[in-house]
């Protein structure tokens, strides 16, 4: 019956967060200067004094090292740089979406040009483009027309994109994925 159901903070304590200045718990630290030069192993009080002297913060960079690695930096500037790196990496993750363009094997020349204009737009936005040719009824017996159409499309877009794999057939469809050249 002696269980304590009091309110506890179940969030991770400092998980992923850096300790700085007085929150560093080690007695000795491996000290790195703001420009990256190694200053050696120092007592925590000595490292804190050096940081205060320069009007900067002492940040624990690698707490699992023995002794922990600490760097003398401006914390707000360091935090801004870290957030900037995260934003930059998120920006690059978006690249590579898959866009699909569907055609019929007996598409008109103007209609094909219109669809290719969209494909070029997608590829210049760094997206993959899947071109799908859908066969219906008797068109299934003339899949060679679809293969020739995919070859022609590849020829027209070869300057900006390359095929990811050879054309694939699946039931009543023939597909080709084009990847932007970098």
PDB file of C-alpha atoms in Angstrom:
ATOM      1  CA  UNK A   1       0.000   0.000   0.000  1.00  0.00           C
ATOM      2  CA  UNK A   2       2.997   2.276   0.350  1.00  0.00           C
ATOM      3  CA  UNK A   3       3.174   3.184  -3.330  1.00  0.00           C
ATOM      4  CA  UNK A   4       3.894   6.778  -4.175  1.00  0.00           C
ATOM      5  CA  UNK A   5       1.671   8.042  -6.961  1.00  0.00           C
ATOM      6  CA  UNK A   6       2.938  11.596  -6.795  1.00  0.00           C
ATOM      7  CA  UNK A   7       3.491  13.599  -9.914  1.00  0.00           C
ATOM      8  CA  UNK A   8       6.816  12.780 -11.457  1.00  0.00           C
ATOM      9  CA  UNK A   9       8.392  14.339 -14.455  1.00  0.00           C
ATOM     10  CA  UNK A  10       8.729  11.352 -16.791  1.00  0.00           C
ATOM     11  CA  UNK A  11      10.476  13.312 -19.514  1.00  0.00           C
ATOM     12  CA  UNK A  12      14.092  12.456 -20.156  1.00  0.00           C
ATOM     13  CA  UNK A  13      16.396  14.501 -17.976  1.00  0.00           C
ATOM     14  CA  UNK A  14      18.847  16.172 -20.296  1.00  0.00           C
ATOM     15  CA  UNK A  15      18.555  13.394 -22.881  1.00  0.00           C
ATOM     16  CA  UNK A  16      19.882  14.979 -26.042  1.00  0.00           C
ATOM     17  CA  UNK A  17      20.538  18.230 -24.190  1.00  0.00           C
ATOM     18  CA  UNK A  18      24.008  19.498 -23.474  1.00  0.00           C
ATOM     19  CA  UNK A  19      25.168  20.356 -19.995  1.00  0.00           C
ATOM     20  CA  UNK A  20      26.889  23.667 -19.573  1.00  0.00           C
ATOM     21  CA  UNK A  21      28.805  25.629 -16.975  1.00  0.00           C
ATOM     22  CA  UNK A  22      27.805  24.636 -13.401  1.00  0.00           C
ATOM     23  CA  UNK A  23      25.687  21.654 -14.552  1.00  0.00           C
ATOM     24  CA  UNK A  24      28.762  19.709 -15.659  1.00  0.00           C
ATOM     25  CA  UNK A  25      29.300  16.983 -13.050  1.00  0.00           C
ATOM     26  CA  UNK A  26      32.777  15.633 -13.819  1.00  0.00           C
ATOM     27  CA  UNK A  27      35.705  16.755 -11.685  1.00  0.00           C
ATOM     28  CA  UNK A  28      38.113  16.771 -14.637  1.00  0.00           C
ATOM     29  CA  UNK A  29      37.369  17.583 -18.278  1.00  0.00           C
ATOM     30  CA  UNK A  30      39.214  17.405 -21.581  1.00  0.00           C
ATOM     31  CA  UNK A  31      39.101  21.047 -22.668  1.00  0.00           C
ATOM     32  CA  UNK A  32      38.839  22.304 -26.251  1.00  0.00           C
ATOM     33  CA  UNK A  33      39.135  25.986 -27.145  1.00  0.00           C
ATOM     34  CA  UNK A  34      36.544  27.843 -29.245  1.00  0.00           C
ATOM     35  CA  UNK A  35      38.774  27.590 -32.325  1.00  0.00           C
ATOM     36  CA  UNK A  36      39.149  23.807 -31.891  1.00  0.00           C
ATOM     37  CA  UNK A  37      42.600  23.612 -30.285  1.00  0.00           C
ATOM     38  CA  UNK A  38      43.019  21.017 -27.549  1.00  0.00           C
ATOM     39  CA  UNK A  39      43.942  22.589 -24.202  1.00  0.00           C
ATOM     40  CA  UNK A  40      44.376  19.272 -22.380  1.00  0.00           C
ATOM     41  CA  UNK A  41      42.818  17.782 -19.250  1.00  0.00           C
ATOM     42  CA  UNK A  42      41.871  20.433 -16.695  1.00  0.00           C
ATOM     43  CA  UNK A  43      39.983  20.546 -13.404  1.00  0.00           C
ATOM     44  CA  UNK A  44      36.395  21.669 -13.832  1.00  0.00           C
ATOM     45  CA  UNK A  45      36.924  24.812 -11.730  1.00  0.00           C
ATOM     46  CA  UNK A  46      39.916  25.808 -13.874  1.00  0.00           C
ATOM     47  CA  UNK A  47      37.944  25.217 -17.103  1.00  0.00           C
ATOM     48  CA  UNK A  48      34.995  27.253 -15.800  1.00  0.00           C
ATOM     49  CA  UNK A  49      37.343  30.092 -14.838  1.00  0.00           C
ATOM     50  CA  UNK A  50      38.851  30.100 -18.354  1.00  0.00           C
ATOM     51  CA  UNK A  51      35.362  30.256 -19.876  1.00  0.00           C
ATOM     52  CA  UNK A  52      34.285  33.107 -17.565  1.00  0.00           C
ATOM     53  CA  UNK A  53      37.496  34.972 -18.347  1.00  0.00           C
ATOM     54  CA  UNK A  54      36.593  34.939 -22.058  1.00  0.00           C
ATOM     55  CA  UNK A  55      32.917  35.710 -21.296  1.00  0.00           C
ATOM     56  CA  UNK A  56      31.860  32.429 -22.948  1.00  0.00           C
ATOM     57  CA  UNK A  57      30.214  29.186 -21.800  1.00  0.00           C
ATOM     58  CA  UNK A  58      31.710  25.788 -21.019  1.00  0.00           C
ATOM     59  CA  UNK A  59      29.673  23.190 -22.938  1.00  0.00           C
ATOM     60  CA  UNK A  60      29.939  19.426 -22.388  1.00  0.00           C
ATOM     61  CA  UNK A  61      30.209  18.105 -25.964  1.00  0.00           C
ATOM     62  CA  UNK A  62      30.924  14.401 -25.327  1.00  0.00           C
ATOM     63  CA  UNK A  63      29.675  13.360 -21.853  1.00  0.00           C
ATOM     64  CA  UNK A  64      30.353   9.627 -22.441  1.00  0.00           C
ATOM     65  CA  UNK A  65      34.100  10.175 -23.000  1.00  0.00           C
ATOM     66  CA  UNK A  66      36.512   9.662 -20.121  1.00  0.00           C
ATOM     67  CA  UNK A  67      37.119  12.455 -19.066  1.00  0.00           C
ATOM     68  CA  UNK A  68      34.183  14.242 -20.728  1.00  0.00           C
ATOM     69  CA  UNK A  69      35.043  16.602 -23.587  1.00  0.00           C
ATOM     70  CA  UNK A  70      34.070  20.217 -22.969  1.00  0.00           C
ATOM     71  CA  UNK A  71      34.370  23.162 -25.312  1.00  0.00           C
ATOM     72  CA  UNK A  72      34.542  26.878 -24.589  1.00  0.00           C
ATOM     73  CA  UNK A  73      31.873  28.512 -26.784  1.00  0.00           C
ATOM     74  CA  UNK A  74      29.100  31.077 -26.869  1.00  0.00           C
ATOM     75  CA  UNK A  75      26.147  28.779 -26.096  1.00  0.00           C
ATOM     76  CA  UNK A  76      23.488  30.805 -27.907  1.00  0.00           C
ATOM     77  CA  UNK A  77      25.630  30.922 -31.060  1.00  0.00           C
ATOM     78  CA  UNK A  78      26.377  27.189 -30.764  1.00  0.00           C
ATOM     79  CA  UNK A  79      22.674  26.366 -30.328  1.00  0.00           C
ATOM     80  CA  UNK A  80      21.797  28.522 -33.358  1.00  0.00           C
ATOM     81  CA  UNK A  81      24.392  26.688 -35.492  1.00  0.00           C
ATOM     82  CA  UNK A  82      23.015  23.287 -34.369  1.00  0.00           C
ATOM     83  CA  UNK A  83      19.437  24.320 -35.242  1.00  0.00           C
ATOM     84  CA  UNK A  84      20.653  25.641 -38.591  1.00  0.00           C
ATOM     85  CA  UNK A  85      22.234  22.250 -39.374  1.00  0.00           C
ATOM     86  CA  UNK A  86      18.984  20.458 -38.456  1.00  0.00           C
ATOM     87  CA  UNK A  87      16.938  22.792 -40.684  1.00  0.00           C
ATOM     88  CA  UNK A  88      19.392  22.281 -43.547  1.00  0.00           C
ATOM     89  CA  UNK A  89      19.219  18.492 -43.237  1.00  0.00           C
ATOM     90  CA  UNK A  90      15.396  18.606 -43.213  1.00  0.00           C
ATOM     91  CA  UNK A  91      15.440  20.715 -46.352  1.00  0.00           C
ATOM     92  CA  UNK A  92      17.429  18.052 -48.195  1.00  0.00           C
ATOM     93  CA  UNK A  93      15.241  15.183 -46.976  1.00  0.00           C
ATOM     94  CA  UNK A  94      12.316  16.427 -49.033  1.00  0.00           C
ATOM     95  CA  UNK A  95      14.161  15.806 -52.292  1.00  0.00           C
ATOM     96  CA  UNK A  96      13.271  12.666 -54.171  1.00  0.00           C
ATOM     97  CA  UNK A  97       9.491  12.582 -54.157  1.00  0.00           C
ATOM     98  CA  UNK A  98       7.949  10.293 -56.761  1.00  0.00           C
ATOM     99  CA  UNK A  99       5.609  11.889 -59.295  1.00  0.00           C
ATOM    100  CA  UNK A 100       3.614   9.783 -61.734  1.00  0.00           C
ATOM    101  CA  UNK A 101       2.515  10.573 -65.268  1.00  0.00           C
ATOM    102  CA  UNK A 102       0.017   8.217 -66.922  1.00  0.00           C
ATOM    103  CA  UNK A 103      -0.255   7.815 -70.689  1.00  0.00           C
ATOM    104  CA  UNK A 104      -2.095   5.643 -73.184  1.00  0.00           C
ATOM    105  CA  UNK A 105      -0.132   3.942 -75.996  1.00  0.00           C
ATOM    106  CA  UNK A 106      -1.959   5.857 -78.747  1.00  0.00           C
ATOM    107  CA  UNK A 107      -1.412   9.327 -77.244  1.00  0.00           C
ATOM    108  CA  UNK A 108      -1.363  12.297 -79.626  1.00  0.00           C
ATOM    109  CA  UNK A 109       1.849  14.244 -80.284  1.00  0.00           C
ATOM    110  CA  UNK A 110       0.594  17.448 -78.633  1.00  0.00           C
ATOM    111  CA  UNK A 111      -0.711  15.544 -75.593  1.00  0.00           C
ATOM    112  CA  UNK A 112       2.649  13.785 -75.243  1.00  0.00           C
ATOM    113  CA  UNK A 113       4.497  17.116 -75.404  1.00  0.00           C
ATOM    114  CA  UNK A 114       2.191  18.496 -72.706  1.00  0.00           C
ATOM    115  CA  UNK A 115       2.853  15.485 -70.434  1.00  0.00           C
ATOM    116  CA  UNK A 116       6.606  15.736 -71.085  1.00  0.00           C
ATOM    117  CA  UNK A 117       6.522  19.410 -70.088  1.00  0.00           C
ATOM    118  CA  UNK A 118       5.172  18.310 -66.696  1.00  0.00           C
ATOM    119  CA  UNK A 119       7.830  15.587 -66.451  1.00  0.00           C
ATOM    120  CA  UNK A 120      10.571  18.160 -67.144  1.00  0.00           C
ATOM    121  CA  UNK A 121       9.113  20.413 -64.443  1.00  0.00           C
ATOM    122  CA  UNK A 122       9.129  17.562 -61.902  1.00  0.00           C
ATOM    123  CA  UNK A 123      12.677  16.517 -62.788  1.00  0.00           C
ATOM    124  CA  UNK A 124      14.009  20.080 -62.485  1.00  0.00           C
ATOM    125  CA  UNK A 125      12.447  20.133 -58.988  1.00  0.00           C
ATOM    126  CA  UNK A 126      14.634  17.068 -58.184  1.00  0.00           C
ATOM    127  CA  UNK A 127      11.698  14.646 -58.089  1.00  0.00           C
ATOM    128  CA  UNK A 128      11.669  11.155 -59.546  1.00  0.00           C
ATOM    129  CA  UNK A 129       9.138  10.659 -62.341  1.00  0.00           C
ATOM    130  CA  UNK A 130       7.346   7.383 -63.032  1.00  0.00           C
ATOM    131  CA  UNK A 131       5.902   7.239 -66.511  1.00  0.00           C
ATOM    132  CA  UNK A 132       3.106   4.673 -66.711  1.00  0.00           C
ATOM    133  CA  UNK A 133       1.529   3.502 -69.936  1.00  0.00           C
ATOM    134  CA  UNK A 134      -1.896   1.960 -69.367  1.00  0.00           C
ATOM    135  CA  UNK A 135      -3.142  -0.617 -71.891  1.00  0.00           C
ATOM    136  CA  UNK A 136      -6.829  -1.437 -72.329  1.00  0.00           C
ATOM    137  CA  UNK A 137      -8.532  -4.191 -74.273  1.00  0.00           C
ATOM    138  CA  UNK A 138      -6.835  -5.005 -77.567  1.00  0.00           C
ATOM    139  CA  UNK A 139      -3.984  -2.610 -76.798  1.00  0.00           C
ATOM    140  CA  UNK A 140      -2.565  -5.396 -74.605  1.00  0.00           C
ATOM    141  CA  UNK A 141      -1.553  -7.276 -77.777  1.00  0.00           C
ATOM    142  CA  UNK A 142       0.563  -4.313 -78.944  1.00  0.00           C
ATOM    143  CA  UNK A 143       2.812  -3.709 -75.945  1.00  0.00           C
ATOM    144  CA  UNK A 144       5.695  -3.075 -78.355  1.00  0.00           C
ATOM    145  CA  UNK A 145       4.063   0.307 -79.108  1.00  0.00           C
ATOM    146  CA  UNK A 146       4.287   1.132 -75.390  1.00  0.00           C
ATOM    147  CA  UNK A 147       7.942   0.065 -75.274  1.00  0.00           C
ATOM    148  CA  UNK A 148       8.738   2.321 -78.263  1.00  0.00           C
ATOM    149  CA  UNK A 149       6.893   5.190 -76.595  1.00  0.00           C
ATOM    150  CA  UNK A 150       8.947   4.771 -73.394  1.00  0.00           C
ATOM    151  CA  UNK A 151      12.149   4.696 -75.482  1.00  0.00           C
ATOM    152  CA  UNK A 152      11.130   7.919 -77.224  1.00  0.00           C
ATOM    153  CA  UNK A 153      10.383   9.583 -73.873  1.00  0.00           C
ATOM    154  CA  UNK A 154      13.752   8.452 -72.494  1.00  0.00           C
ATOM    155  CA  UNK A 155      15.499   9.900 -75.575  1.00  0.00           C
ATOM    156  CA  UNK A 156      13.765  13.261 -75.110  1.00  0.00           C
ATOM    157  CA  UNK A 157      14.577  13.477 -71.387  1.00  0.00           C
ATOM    158  CA  UNK A 158      18.088  11.936 -71.441  1.00  0.00           C
ATOM    159  CA  UNK A 159      19.692  15.387 -71.008  1.00  0.00           C
ATOM    160  CA  UNK A 160      18.146  15.878 -67.558  1.00  0.00           C
ATOM    161  CA  UNK A 161      17.195  12.377 -66.340  1.00  0.00           C
ATOM    162  CA  UNK A 162      18.308   8.753 -66.504  1.00  0.00           C
ATOM    163  CA  UNK A 163      16.201   5.591 -66.181  1.00  0.00           C
ATOM    164  CA  UNK A 164      16.411   4.048 -62.713  1.00  0.00           C
ATOM    165  CA  UNK A 165      15.797   0.554 -64.132  1.00  0.00           C
ATOM    166  CA  UNK A 166      14.596  -0.933 -67.421  1.00  0.00           C
ATOM    167  CA  UNK A 167      10.844  -0.638 -68.148  1.00  0.00           C
ATOM    168  CA  UNK A 168       8.709  -2.972 -66.023  1.00  0.00           C
ATOM    169  CA  UNK A 169       5.515  -4.715 -67.089  1.00  0.00           C
ATOM    170  CA  UNK A 170       2.749  -5.330 -64.595  1.00  0.00           C
ATOM    171  CA  UNK A 171      -0.647  -6.604 -65.780  1.00  0.00           C
ATOM    172  CA  UNK A 172      -2.017  -3.889 -68.065  1.00  0.00           C
ATOM    173  CA  UNK A 173       0.720  -1.349 -67.306  1.00  0.00           C
ATOM    174  CA  UNK A 174       4.251  -0.627 -68.435  1.00  0.00           C
ATOM    175  CA  UNK A 175       6.308   1.593 -66.133  1.00  0.00           C
ATOM    176  CA  UNK A 176       9.598   3.462 -66.307  1.00  0.00           C
ATOM    177  CA  UNK A 177      11.079   5.507 -63.466  1.00  0.00           C
ATOM    178  CA  UNK A 178      13.348   8.424 -64.369  1.00  0.00           C
ATOM    179  CA  UNK A 179      15.779   9.914 -61.860  1.00  0.00           C
ATOM    180  CA  UNK A 180      17.206  13.456 -62.214  1.00  0.00           C
ATOM    181  CA  UNK A 181      20.877  13.742 -63.172  1.00  0.00           C
ATOM    182  CA  UNK A 182      22.935  15.518 -60.505  1.00  0.00           C
TER     183      UNK A 182
END
